[in-house]
């Protein structure tokens, strides 16, 4: 990726890529690489969960069968 796009490309800022480049530059160890990727992935998941909670407040959560019944009622009324 680095040879084709260089380090400035937007995709090179993705989780895992940044850390891998640091590892390849001998800035971090393999253990640190794994820890950083895991930590950054968990942080992103937390941000996404928080975002989804604030953006989708009217969402109905139910088993699939119940959701189908609700949709059917909505469409037929």
GROMACS .gro file of C-alpha atoms in nm:
model
   77
    1UNK     CA    1   0.000   0.000   0.000
    2UNK     CA    2   0.273   0.239   0.095
    3UNK     CA    3   0.461   0.183  -0.232
    4UNK     CA    4   0.147   0.238  -0.439
    5UNK     CA    5  -0.018   0.527  -0.251
    6UNK     CA    6   0.248   0.675  -0.022
    7UNK     CA    7   0.187   0.760   0.341
    8UNK     CA    8  -0.016   1.074   0.276
    9UNK     CA    9  -0.318   0.896   0.127
   10UNK     CA   10  -0.636   0.908   0.334
   11UNK     CA   11  -0.663   0.527   0.341
   12UNK     CA   12  -0.322   0.508   0.504
   13UNK     CA   13  -0.477   0.662   0.817
   14UNK     CA   14  -0.698   0.358   0.882
   15UNK     CA   15  -0.673   0.161   1.204
   16UNK     CA   16  -0.406  -0.102   1.165
   17UNK     CA   17  -0.224   0.072   0.883
   18UNK     CA   18  -0.081   0.350   1.100
   19UNK     CA   19   0.034   0.103   1.362
   20UNK     CA   20   0.180  -0.133   1.103
   21UNK     CA   21   0.384   0.148   0.950
   22UNK     CA   22   0.514   0.235   1.297
   23UNK     CA   23   0.609  -0.130   1.346
   24UNK     CA   24   0.783  -0.145   1.007
   25UNK     CA   25   0.974   0.174   1.096
   26UNK     CA   26   1.088   0.000   1.418
   27UNK     CA   27   0.911   0.261   1.631
   28UNK     CA   28   0.704   0.001   1.818
   29UNK     CA   29   0.735  -0.370   1.898
   30UNK     CA   30   0.506  -0.648   1.773
   31UNK     CA   31   0.337  -0.662   2.115
   32UNK     CA   32   0.277  -0.287   2.103
   33UNK     CA   33   0.144  -0.324   1.748
   34UNK     CA   34  -0.116  -0.577   1.861
   35UNK     CA   35  -0.208  -0.373   2.169
   36UNK     CA   36  -0.246  -0.049   1.974
   37UNK     CA   37  -0.460  -0.206   1.702
   38UNK     CA   38  -0.683  -0.369   1.963
   39UNK     CA   39  -0.711  -0.047   2.165
   40UNK     CA   40  -0.784   0.174   1.865
   41UNK     CA   41  -1.042  -0.071   1.732
   42UNK     CA   42  -1.219  -0.079   2.071
   43UNK     CA   43  -1.212   0.303   2.087
   44UNK     CA   44  -1.371   0.326   1.741
   45UNK     CA   45  -1.639   0.073   1.837
   46UNK     CA   46  -1.719   0.278   2.148
   47UNK     CA   47  -1.748   0.600   1.944
   48UNK     CA   48  -1.977   0.425   1.695
   49UNK     CA   49  -2.195   0.287   1.975
   50UNK     CA   50  -2.224   0.630   2.134
   51UNK     CA   51  -2.306   0.789   1.798
   52UNK     CA   52  -2.571   0.528   1.721
   53UNK     CA   53  -2.737   0.579   2.061
   54UNK     CA   54  -2.775   0.951   1.999
   55UNK     CA   55  -2.879   0.927   1.634
   56UNK     CA   56  -3.131   0.646   1.641
   57UNK     CA   57  -3.343   0.713   1.948
   58UNK     CA   58  -3.675   0.609   1.789
   59UNK     CA   59  -3.554   0.264   1.691
   60UNK     CA   60  -3.774  -0.029   1.789
   61UNK     CA   61  -3.582  -0.332   1.909
   62UNK     CA   62  -3.759  -0.665   1.901
   63UNK     CA   63  -3.726  -1.019   1.767
   64UNK     CA   64  -3.745  -1.040   1.387
   65UNK     CA   65  -4.090  -1.202   1.388
   66UNK     CA   66  -4.231  -0.918   1.598
   67UNK     CA   67  -4.070  -0.657   1.375
   68UNK     CA   68  -4.229  -0.819   1.067
   69UNK     CA   69  -4.570  -0.799   1.238
   70UNK     CA   70  -4.518  -0.431   1.323
   71UNK     CA   71  -4.414  -0.353   0.965
   72UNK     CA   72  -4.712  -0.542   0.828
   73UNK     CA   73  -4.948  -0.350   1.059
   74UNK     CA   74  -4.792  -0.021   0.956
   75UNK     CA   75  -4.819  -0.097   0.584
   76UNK     CA   76  -5.179  -0.222   0.598
   77UNK     CA   77  -5.309   0.074   0.804
   0.00000   0.00000   0.00000
